[in-house]
JSON list of C-alpha atoms in Angstrom, two decimals:
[
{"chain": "B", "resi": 1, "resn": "UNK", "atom": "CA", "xyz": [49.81, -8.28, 58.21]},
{"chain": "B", "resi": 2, "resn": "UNK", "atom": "CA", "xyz": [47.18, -10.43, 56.60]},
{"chain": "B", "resi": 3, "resn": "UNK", "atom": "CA", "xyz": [48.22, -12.57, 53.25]},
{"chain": "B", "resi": 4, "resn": "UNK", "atom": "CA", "xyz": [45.77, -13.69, 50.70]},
{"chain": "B", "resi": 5, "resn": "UNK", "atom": "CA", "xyz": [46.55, -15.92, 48.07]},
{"chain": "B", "resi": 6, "resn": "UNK", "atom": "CA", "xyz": [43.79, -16.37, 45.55]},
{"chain": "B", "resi": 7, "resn": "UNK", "atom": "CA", "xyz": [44.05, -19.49, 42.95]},
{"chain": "B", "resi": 8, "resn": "UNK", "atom": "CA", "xyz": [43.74, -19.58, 39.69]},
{"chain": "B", "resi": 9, "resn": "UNK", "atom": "CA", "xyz": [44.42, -16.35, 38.21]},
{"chain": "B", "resi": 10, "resn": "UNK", "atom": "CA", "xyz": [42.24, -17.86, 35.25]},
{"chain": "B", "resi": 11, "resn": "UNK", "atom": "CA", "xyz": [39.08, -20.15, 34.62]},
{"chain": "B", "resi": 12, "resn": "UNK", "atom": "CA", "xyz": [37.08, -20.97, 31.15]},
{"chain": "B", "resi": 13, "resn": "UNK", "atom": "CA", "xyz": [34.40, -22.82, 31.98]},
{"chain": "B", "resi": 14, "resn": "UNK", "atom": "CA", "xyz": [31.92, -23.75, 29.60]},
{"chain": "B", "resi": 15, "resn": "UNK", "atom": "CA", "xyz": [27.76, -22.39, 29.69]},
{"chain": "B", "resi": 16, "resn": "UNK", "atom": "CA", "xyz": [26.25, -24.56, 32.24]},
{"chain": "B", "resi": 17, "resn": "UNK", "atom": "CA", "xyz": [29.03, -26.01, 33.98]},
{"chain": "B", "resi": 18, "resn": "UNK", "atom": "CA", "xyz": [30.55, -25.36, 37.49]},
{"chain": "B", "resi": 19, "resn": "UNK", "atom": "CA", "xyz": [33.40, -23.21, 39.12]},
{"chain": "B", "resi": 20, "resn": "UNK", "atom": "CA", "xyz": [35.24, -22.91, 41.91]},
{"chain": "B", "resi": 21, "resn": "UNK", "atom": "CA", "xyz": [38.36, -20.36, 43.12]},
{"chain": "B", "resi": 22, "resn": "UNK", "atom": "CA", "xyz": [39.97, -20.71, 46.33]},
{"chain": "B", "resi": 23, "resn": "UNK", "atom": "CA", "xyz": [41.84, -18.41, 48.52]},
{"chain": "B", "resi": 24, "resn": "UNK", "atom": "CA", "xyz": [44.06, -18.96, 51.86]},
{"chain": "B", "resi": 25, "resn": "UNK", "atom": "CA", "xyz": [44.69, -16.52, 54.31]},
{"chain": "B", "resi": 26, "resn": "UNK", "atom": "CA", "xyz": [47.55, -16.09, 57.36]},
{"chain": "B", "resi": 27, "resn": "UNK", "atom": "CA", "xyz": [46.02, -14.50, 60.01]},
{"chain": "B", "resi": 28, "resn": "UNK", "atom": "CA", "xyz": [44.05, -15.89, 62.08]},
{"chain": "B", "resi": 29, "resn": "UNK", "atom": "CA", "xyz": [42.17, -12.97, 63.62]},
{"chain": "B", "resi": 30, "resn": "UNK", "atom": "CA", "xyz": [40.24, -12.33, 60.27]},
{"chain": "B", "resi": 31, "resn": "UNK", "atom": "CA", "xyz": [36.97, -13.30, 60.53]},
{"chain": "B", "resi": 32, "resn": "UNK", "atom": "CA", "xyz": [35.04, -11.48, 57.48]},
{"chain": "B", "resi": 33, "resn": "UNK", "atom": "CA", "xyz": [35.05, -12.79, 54.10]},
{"chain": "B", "resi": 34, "resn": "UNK", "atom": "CA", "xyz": [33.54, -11.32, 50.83]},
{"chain": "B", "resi": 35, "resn": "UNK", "atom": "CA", "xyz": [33.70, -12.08, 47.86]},
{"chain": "B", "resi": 36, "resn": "UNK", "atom": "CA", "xyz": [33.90, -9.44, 44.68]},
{"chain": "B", "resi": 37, "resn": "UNK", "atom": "CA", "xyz": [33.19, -9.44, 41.11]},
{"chain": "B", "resi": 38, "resn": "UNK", "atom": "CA", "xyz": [34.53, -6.67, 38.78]},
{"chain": "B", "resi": 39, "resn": "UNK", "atom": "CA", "xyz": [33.74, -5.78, 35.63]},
{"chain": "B", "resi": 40, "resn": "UNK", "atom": "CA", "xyz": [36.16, -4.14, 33.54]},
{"chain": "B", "resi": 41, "resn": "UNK", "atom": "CA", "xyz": [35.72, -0.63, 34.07]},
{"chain": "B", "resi": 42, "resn": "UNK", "atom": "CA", "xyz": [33.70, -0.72, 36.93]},
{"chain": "B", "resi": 43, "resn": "UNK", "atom": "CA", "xyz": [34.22, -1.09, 40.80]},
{"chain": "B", "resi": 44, "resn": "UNK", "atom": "CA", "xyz": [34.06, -4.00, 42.15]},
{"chain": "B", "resi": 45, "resn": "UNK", "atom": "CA", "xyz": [30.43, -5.49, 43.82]},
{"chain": "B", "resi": 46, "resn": "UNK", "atom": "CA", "xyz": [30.19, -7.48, 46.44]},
{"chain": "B", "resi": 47, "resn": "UNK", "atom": "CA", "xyz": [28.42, -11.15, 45.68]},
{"chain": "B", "resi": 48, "resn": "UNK", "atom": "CA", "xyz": [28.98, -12.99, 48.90]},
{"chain": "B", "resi": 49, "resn": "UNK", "atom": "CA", "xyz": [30.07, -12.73, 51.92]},
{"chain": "B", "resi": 50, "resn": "UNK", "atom": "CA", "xyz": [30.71, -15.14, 55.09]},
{"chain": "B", "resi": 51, "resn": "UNK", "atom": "CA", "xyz": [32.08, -14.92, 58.87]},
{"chain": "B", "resi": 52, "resn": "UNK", "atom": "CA", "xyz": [33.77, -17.30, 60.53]},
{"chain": "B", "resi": 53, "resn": "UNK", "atom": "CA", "xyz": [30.91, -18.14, 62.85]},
{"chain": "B", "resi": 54, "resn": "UNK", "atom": "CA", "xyz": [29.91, -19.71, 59.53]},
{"chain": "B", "resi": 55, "resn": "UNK", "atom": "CA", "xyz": [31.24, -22.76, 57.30]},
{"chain": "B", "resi": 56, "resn": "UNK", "atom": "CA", "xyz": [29.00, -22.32, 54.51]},
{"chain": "B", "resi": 57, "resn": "UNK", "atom": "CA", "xyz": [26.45, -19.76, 52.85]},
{"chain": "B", "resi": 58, "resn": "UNK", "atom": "CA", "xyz": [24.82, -19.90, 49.32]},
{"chain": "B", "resi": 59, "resn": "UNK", "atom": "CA", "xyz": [22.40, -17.90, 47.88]},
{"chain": "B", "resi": 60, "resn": "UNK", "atom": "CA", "xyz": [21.16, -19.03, 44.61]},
{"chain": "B", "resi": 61, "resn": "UNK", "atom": "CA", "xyz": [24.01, -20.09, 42.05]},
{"chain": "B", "resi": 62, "resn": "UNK", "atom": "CA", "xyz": [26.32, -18.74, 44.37]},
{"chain": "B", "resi": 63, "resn": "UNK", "atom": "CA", "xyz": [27.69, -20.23, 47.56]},
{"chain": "B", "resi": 64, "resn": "UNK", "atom": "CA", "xyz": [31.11, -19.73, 49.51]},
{"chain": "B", "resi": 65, "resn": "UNK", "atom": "CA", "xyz": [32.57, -22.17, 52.04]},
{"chain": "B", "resi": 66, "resn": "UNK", "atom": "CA", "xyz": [34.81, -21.30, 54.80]},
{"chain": "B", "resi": 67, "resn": "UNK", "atom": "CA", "xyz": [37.53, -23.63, 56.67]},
{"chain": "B", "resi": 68, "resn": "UNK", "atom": "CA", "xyz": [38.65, -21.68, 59.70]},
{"chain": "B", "resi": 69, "resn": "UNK", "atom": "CA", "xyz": [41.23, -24.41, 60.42]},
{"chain": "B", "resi": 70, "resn": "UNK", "atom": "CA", "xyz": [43.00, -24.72, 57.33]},
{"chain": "B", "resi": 71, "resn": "UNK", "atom": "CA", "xyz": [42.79, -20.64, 56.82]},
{"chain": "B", "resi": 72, "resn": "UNK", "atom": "CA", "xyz": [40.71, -21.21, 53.08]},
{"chain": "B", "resi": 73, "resn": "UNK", "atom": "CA", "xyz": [37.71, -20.61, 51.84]},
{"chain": "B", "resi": 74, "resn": "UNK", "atom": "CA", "xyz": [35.87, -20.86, 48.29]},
{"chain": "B", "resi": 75, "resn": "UNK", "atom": "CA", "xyz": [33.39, -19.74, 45.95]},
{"chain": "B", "resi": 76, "resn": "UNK", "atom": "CA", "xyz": [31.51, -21.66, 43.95]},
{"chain": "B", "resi": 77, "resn": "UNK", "atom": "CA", "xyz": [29.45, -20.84, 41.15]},
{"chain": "B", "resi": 78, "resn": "UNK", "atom": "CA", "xyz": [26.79, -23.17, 39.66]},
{"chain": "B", "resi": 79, "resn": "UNK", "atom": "CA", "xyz": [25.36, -23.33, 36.09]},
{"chain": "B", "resi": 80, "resn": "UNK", "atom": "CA", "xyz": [27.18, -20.87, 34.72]},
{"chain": "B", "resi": 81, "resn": "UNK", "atom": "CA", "xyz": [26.39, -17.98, 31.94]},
{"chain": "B", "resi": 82, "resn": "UNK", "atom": "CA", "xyz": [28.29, -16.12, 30.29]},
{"chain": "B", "resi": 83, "resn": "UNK", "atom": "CA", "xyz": [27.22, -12.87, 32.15]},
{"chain": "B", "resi": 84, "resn": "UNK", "atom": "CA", "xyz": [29.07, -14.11, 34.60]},
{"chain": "B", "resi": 85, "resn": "UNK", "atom": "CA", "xyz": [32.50, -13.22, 33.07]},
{"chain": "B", "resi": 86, "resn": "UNK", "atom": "CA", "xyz": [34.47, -11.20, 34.92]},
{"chain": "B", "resi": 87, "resn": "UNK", "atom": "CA", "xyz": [37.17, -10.88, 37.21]},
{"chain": "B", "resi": 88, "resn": "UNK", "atom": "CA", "xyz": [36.77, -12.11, 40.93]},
{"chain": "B", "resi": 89, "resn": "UNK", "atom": "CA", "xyz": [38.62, -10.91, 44.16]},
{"chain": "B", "resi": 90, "resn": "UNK", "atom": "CA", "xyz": [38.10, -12.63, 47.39]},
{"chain": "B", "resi": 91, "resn": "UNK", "atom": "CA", "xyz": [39.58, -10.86, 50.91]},
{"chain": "B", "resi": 92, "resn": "UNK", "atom": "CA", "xyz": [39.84, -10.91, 54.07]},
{"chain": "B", "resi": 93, "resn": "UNK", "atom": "CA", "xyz": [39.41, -8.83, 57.11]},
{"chain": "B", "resi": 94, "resn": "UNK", "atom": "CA", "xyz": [39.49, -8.59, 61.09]},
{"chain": "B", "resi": 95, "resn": "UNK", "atom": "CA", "xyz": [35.81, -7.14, 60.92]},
{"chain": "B", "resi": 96, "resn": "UNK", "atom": "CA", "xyz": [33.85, -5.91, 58.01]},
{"chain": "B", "resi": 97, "resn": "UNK", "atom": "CA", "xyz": [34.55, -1.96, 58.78]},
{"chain": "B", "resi": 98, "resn": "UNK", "atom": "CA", "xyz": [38.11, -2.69, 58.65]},
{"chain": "B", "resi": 99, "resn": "UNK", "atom": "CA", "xyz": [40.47, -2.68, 55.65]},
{"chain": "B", "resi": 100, "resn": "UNK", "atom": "CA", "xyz": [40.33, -5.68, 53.43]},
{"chain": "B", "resi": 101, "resn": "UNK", "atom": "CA", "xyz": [43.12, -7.40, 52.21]},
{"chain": "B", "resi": 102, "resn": "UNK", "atom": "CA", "xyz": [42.25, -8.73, 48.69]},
{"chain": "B", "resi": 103, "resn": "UNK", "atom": "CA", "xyz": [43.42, -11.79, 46.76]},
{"chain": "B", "resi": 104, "resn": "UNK", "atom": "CA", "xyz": [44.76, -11.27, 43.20]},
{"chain": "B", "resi": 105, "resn": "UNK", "atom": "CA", "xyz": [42.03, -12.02, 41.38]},
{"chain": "B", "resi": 106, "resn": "UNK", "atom": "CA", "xyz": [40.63, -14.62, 38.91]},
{"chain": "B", "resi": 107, "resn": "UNK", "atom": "CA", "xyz": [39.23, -13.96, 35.74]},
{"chain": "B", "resi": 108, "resn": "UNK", "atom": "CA", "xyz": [36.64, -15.93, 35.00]},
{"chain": "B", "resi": 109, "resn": "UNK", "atom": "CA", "xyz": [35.57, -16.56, 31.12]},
{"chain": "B", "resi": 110, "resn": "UNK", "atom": "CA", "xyz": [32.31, -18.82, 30.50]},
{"chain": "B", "resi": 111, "resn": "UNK", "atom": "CA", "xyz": [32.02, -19.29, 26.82]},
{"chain": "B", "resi": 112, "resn": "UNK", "atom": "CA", "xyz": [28.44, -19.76, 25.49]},
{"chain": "F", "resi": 1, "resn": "UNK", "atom": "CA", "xyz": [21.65, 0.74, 43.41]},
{"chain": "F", "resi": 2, "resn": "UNK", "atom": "CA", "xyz": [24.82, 3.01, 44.40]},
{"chain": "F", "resi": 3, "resn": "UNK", "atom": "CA", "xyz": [25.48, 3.42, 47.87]},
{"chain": "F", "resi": 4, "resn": "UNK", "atom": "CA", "xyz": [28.73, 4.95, 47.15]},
{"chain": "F", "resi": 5, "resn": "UNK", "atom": "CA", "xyz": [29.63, 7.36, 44.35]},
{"chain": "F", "resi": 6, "resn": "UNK", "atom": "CA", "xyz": [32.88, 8.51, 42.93]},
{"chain": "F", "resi": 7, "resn": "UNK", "atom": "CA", "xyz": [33.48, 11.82, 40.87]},
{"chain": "F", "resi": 8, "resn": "UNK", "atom": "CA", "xyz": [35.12, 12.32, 38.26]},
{"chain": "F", "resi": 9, "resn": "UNK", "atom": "CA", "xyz": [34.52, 8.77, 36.63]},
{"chain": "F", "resi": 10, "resn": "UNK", "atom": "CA", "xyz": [37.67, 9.49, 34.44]},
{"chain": "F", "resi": 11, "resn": "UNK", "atom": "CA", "xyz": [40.45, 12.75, 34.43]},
{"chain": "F", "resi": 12, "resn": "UNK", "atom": "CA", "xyz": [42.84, 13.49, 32.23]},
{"chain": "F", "resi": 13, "resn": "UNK", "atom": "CA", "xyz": [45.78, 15.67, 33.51]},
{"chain": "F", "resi": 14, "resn": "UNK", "atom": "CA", "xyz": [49.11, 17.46, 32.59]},
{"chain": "F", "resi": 15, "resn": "UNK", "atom": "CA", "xyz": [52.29, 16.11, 34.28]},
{"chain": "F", "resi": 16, "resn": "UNK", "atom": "CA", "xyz": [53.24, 18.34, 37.35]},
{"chain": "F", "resi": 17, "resn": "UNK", "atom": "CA", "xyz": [49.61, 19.18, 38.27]},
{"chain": "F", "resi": 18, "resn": "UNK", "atom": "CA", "xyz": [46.68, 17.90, 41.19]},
{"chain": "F", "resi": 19, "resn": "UNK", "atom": "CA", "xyz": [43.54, 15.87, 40.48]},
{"chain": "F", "resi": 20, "resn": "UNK", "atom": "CA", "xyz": [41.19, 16.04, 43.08]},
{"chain": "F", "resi": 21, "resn": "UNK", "atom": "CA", "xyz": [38.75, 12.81, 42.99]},
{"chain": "F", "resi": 22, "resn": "UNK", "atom": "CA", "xyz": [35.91, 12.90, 45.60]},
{"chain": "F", "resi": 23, "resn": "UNK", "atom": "CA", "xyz": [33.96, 9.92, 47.26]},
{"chain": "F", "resi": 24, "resn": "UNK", "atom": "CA", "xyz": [30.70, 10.18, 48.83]},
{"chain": "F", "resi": 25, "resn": "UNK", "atom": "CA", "xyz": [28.31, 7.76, 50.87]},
{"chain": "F", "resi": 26, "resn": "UNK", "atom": "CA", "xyz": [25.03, 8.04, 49.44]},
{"chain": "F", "resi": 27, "resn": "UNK", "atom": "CA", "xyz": [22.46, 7.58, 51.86]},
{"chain": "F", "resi": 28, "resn": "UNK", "atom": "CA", "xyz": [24.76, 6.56, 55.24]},
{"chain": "F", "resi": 29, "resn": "UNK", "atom": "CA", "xyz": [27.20, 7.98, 57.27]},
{"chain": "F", "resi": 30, "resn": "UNK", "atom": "CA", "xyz": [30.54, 6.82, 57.50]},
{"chain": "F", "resi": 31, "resn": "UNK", "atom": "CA", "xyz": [33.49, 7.95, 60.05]},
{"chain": "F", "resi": 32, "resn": "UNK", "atom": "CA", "xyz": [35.90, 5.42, 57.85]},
{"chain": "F", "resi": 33, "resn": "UNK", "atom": "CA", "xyz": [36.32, 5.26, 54.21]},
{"chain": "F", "resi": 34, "resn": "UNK", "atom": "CA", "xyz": [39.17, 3.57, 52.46]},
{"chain": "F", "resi": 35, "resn": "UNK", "atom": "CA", "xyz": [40.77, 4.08, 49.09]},
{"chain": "F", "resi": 36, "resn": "UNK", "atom": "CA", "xyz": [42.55, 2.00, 46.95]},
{"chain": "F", "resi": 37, "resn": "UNK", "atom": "CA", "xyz": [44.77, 1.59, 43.89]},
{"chain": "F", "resi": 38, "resn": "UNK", "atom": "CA", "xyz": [44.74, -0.54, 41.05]},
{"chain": "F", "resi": 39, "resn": "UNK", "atom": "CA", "xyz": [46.11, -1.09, 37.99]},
{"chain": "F", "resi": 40, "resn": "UNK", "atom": "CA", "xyz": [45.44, -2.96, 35.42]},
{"chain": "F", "resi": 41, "resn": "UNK", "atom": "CA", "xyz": [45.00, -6.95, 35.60]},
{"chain": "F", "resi": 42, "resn": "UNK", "atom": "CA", "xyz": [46.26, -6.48, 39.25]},
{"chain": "F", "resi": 43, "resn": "UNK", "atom": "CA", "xyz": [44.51, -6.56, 42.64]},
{"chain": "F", "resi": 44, "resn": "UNK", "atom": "CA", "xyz": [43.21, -3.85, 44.60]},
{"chain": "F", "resi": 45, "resn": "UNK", "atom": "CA", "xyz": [45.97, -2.30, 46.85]},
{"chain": "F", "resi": 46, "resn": "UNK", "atom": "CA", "xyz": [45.13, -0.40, 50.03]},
{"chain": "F", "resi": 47, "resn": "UNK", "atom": "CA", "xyz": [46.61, 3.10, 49.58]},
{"chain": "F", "resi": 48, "resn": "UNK", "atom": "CA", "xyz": [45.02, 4.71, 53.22]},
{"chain": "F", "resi": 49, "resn": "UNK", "atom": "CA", "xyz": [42.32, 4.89, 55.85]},
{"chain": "F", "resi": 50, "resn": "UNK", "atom": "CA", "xyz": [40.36, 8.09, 55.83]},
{"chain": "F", "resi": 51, "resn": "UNK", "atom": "CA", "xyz": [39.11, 9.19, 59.05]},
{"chain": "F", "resi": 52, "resn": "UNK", "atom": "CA", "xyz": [36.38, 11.80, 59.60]},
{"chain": "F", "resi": 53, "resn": "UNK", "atom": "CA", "xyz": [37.59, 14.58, 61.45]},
{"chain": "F", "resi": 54, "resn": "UNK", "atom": "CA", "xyz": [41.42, 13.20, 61.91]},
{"chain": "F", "resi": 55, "resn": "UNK", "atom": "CA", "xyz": [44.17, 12.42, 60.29]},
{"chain": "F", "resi": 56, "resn": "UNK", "atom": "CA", "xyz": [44.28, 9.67, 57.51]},
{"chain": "F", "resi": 57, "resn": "UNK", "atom": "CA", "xyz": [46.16, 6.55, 57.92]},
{"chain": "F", "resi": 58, "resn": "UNK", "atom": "CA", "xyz": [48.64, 5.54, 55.01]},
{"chain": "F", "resi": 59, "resn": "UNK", "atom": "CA", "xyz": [49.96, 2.10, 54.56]},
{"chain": "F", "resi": 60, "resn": "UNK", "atom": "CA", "xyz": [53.14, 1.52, 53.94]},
{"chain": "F", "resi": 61, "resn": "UNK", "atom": "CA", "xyz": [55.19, 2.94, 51.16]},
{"chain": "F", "resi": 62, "resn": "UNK", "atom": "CA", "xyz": [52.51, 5.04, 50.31]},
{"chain": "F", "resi": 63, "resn": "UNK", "atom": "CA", "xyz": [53.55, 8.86, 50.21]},
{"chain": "F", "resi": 64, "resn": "UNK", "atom": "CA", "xyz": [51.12, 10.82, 52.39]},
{"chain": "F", "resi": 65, "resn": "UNK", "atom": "CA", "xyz": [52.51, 14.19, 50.68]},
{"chain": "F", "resi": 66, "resn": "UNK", "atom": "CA", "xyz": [51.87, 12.85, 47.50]},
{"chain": "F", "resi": 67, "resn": "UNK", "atom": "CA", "xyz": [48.45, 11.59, 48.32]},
{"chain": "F", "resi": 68, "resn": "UNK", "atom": "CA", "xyz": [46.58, 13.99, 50.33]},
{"chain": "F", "resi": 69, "resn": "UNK", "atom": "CA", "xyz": [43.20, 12.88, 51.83]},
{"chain": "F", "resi": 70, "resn": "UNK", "atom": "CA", "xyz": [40.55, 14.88, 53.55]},
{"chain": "F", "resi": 71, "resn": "UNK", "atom": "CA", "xyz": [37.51, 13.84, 55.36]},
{"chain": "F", "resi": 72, "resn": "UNK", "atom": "CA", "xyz": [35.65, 17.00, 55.76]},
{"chain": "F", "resi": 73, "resn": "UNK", "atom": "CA", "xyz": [32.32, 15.28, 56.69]},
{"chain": "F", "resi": 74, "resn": "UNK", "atom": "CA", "xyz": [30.77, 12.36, 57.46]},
{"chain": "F", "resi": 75, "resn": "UNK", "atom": "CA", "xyz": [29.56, 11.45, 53.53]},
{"chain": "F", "resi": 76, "resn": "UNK", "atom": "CA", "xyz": [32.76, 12.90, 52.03]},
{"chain": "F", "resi": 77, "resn": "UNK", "atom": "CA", "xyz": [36.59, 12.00, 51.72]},
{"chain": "F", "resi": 78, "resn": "UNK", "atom": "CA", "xyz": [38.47, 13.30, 49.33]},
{"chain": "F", "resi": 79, "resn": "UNK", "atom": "CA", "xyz": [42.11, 11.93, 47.44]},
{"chain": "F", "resi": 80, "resn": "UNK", "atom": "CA", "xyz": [43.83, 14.78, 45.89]},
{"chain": "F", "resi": 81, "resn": "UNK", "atom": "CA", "xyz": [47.09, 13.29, 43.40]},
{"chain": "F", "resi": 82, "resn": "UNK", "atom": "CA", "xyz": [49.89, 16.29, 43.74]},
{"chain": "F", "resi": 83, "resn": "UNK", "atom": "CA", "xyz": [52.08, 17.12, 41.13]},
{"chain": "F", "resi": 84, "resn": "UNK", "atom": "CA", "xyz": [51.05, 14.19, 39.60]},
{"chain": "F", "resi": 85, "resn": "UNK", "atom": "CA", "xyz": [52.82, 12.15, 37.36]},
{"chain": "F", "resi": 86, "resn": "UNK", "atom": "CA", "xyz": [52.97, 9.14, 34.49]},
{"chain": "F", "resi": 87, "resn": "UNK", "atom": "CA", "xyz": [53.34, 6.76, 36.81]},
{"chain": "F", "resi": 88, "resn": "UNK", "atom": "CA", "xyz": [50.28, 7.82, 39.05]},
{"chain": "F", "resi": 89, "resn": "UNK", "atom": "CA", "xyz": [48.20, 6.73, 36.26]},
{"chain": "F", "resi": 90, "resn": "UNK", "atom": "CA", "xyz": [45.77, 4.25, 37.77]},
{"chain": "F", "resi": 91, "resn": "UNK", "atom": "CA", "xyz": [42.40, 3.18, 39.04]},
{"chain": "F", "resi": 92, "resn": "UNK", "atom": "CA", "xyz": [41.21, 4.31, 42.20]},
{"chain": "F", "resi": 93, "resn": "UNK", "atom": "CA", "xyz": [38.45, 3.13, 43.93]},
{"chain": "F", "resi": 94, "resn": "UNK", "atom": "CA", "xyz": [37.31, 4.02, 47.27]},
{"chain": "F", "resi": 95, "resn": "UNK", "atom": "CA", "xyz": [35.05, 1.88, 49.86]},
{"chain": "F", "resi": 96, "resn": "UNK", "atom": "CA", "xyz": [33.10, 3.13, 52.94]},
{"chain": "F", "resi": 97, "resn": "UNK", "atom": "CA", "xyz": [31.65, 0.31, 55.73]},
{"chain": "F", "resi": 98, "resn": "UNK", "atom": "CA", "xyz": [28.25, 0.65, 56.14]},
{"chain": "F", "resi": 99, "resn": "UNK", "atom": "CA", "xyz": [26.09, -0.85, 59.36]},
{"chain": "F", "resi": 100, "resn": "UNK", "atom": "CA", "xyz": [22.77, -2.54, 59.64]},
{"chain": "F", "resi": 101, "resn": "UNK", "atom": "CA", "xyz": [20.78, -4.57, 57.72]},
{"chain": "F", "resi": 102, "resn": "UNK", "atom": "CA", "xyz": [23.29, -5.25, 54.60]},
{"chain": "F", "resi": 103, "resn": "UNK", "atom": "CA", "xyz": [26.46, -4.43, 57.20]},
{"chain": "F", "resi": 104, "resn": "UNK", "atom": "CA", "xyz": [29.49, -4.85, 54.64]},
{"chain": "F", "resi": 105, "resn": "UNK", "atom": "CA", "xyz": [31.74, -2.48, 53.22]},
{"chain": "F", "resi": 106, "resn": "UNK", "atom": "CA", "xyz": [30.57, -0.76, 49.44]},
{"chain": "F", "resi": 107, "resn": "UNK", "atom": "CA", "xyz": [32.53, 0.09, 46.69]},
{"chain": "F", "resi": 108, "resn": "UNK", "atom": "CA", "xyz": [32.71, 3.50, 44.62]},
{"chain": "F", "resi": 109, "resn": "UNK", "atom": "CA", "xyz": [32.55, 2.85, 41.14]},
{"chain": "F", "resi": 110, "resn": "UNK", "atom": "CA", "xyz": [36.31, 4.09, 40.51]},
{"chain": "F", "resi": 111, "resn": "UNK", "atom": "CA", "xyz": [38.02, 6.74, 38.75]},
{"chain": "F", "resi": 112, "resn": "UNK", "atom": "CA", "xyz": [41.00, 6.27, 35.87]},
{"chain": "F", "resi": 113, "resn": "UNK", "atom": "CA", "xyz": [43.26, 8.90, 36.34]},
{"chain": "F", "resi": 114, "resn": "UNK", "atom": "CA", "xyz": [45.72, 9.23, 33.12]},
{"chain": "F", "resi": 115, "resn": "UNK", "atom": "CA", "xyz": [48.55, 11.98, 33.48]},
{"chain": "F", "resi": 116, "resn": "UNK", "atom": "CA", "xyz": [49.84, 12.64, 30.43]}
]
């Protein structure tokens, strides 16, 4: 089955500045990536998403890259605020109706 | 806003009984939903595959007698915890794949389950 491996398991970044988690994956047949943040409490709520036609997609502050070759991809997160504090799962999946295999996590704290 | 809803938000239970938690797509159909575990600081852990009008499919080590799942229709599945105990004490959240425009899988906004 599919492996995801999500690094770091923590970030502080300061208000304004940049950040980026990575995750690998094994199998090669996944070809749908999304990206999740969670608050505590709360379900989680898809941000971004890619597929593997794709190597990169941003949309605003957000962007995610994908390197079907070396099994990784990454989010990246520009000028951050400290709303964005929270905890962030990437997965993967052979199709987006399938199951998703999730990464295990990285919570994210931007101090003002 | 939700696509996806999850009731109860939150149950509290005796040891030894069932918790029912329902999930529902809001304004789609789906023949697939999934549900998941997690606890807390951990990842989300595929528990099963709910199909609508057949049998659910459980991943491994997960007890299909202990964790019955129904999908009755094509906007409902249902988890029902038997004879639940401590140690089934946990979020679960439940997802259902929705096609076109925005075609990605949504998220139910969870239920904590605490047996006491």
């Amino acid at each position: 089955g599919e492996n995801v491996e999500q690094h770091p398991s923590t970030l502080s970044v300061q208000e304004g500045d940049s950040a980026v988690i990575k995750c690998t994956y094994s199998d090669s047949a996944s070809n749908y990536f999304p990206w999740y943040k969670q608050e505590l409490g709360k379900g989680p709520q898809l941000i971004i998403d890619i597929r593997s036609n794709v190597g990169e997609k941003k949309d605003q502050r957000i962007a995610v890259t994908l390197n079907k070759t070396a099994k990784h991809f990454s989010l990246h997160i520009t000028e951050t605020q400290p709303e964005d504090s929270a905890v962030y799962f990437c997965a993967a999946s052979s199709d987006n109706f399938n199951k998703f295999y999730f990464g295990s996590g990285t919570k994210l704290n931007v101090k003002p | 806003g939700a696509v996806v809803s999850q009731h109860p938000s939150w149950v509290i239970c005796k040891s030894g009984t069932s918790v029912k938690i329902e999930c529902r797509s809001l304004d789609f159909q789906a023949t697939t939903m999934f549900w998941y575990r997690q606890f807390p600081k951990q990842s989300l852990m595929l528990m099963a595959t709910s199909n609508e009008g057949s049998k659910a499919t459980y991943e491994q080590g997960v007890e299909k007698d202990k964790f019955l799942i129904n999908h009755a229709s094509l906007t409902l599945s249902t988890l029902t915890v038997t004879s639940a105990h401590p140690e089934d004490s946990s979020f679960y959240i439940c997802s259902a794949p929705r096609a076109g425009l925005q075609e990605t899988q949504y998220f139910g906004p969870g239920t904590r389950l605490l047996v006491l």
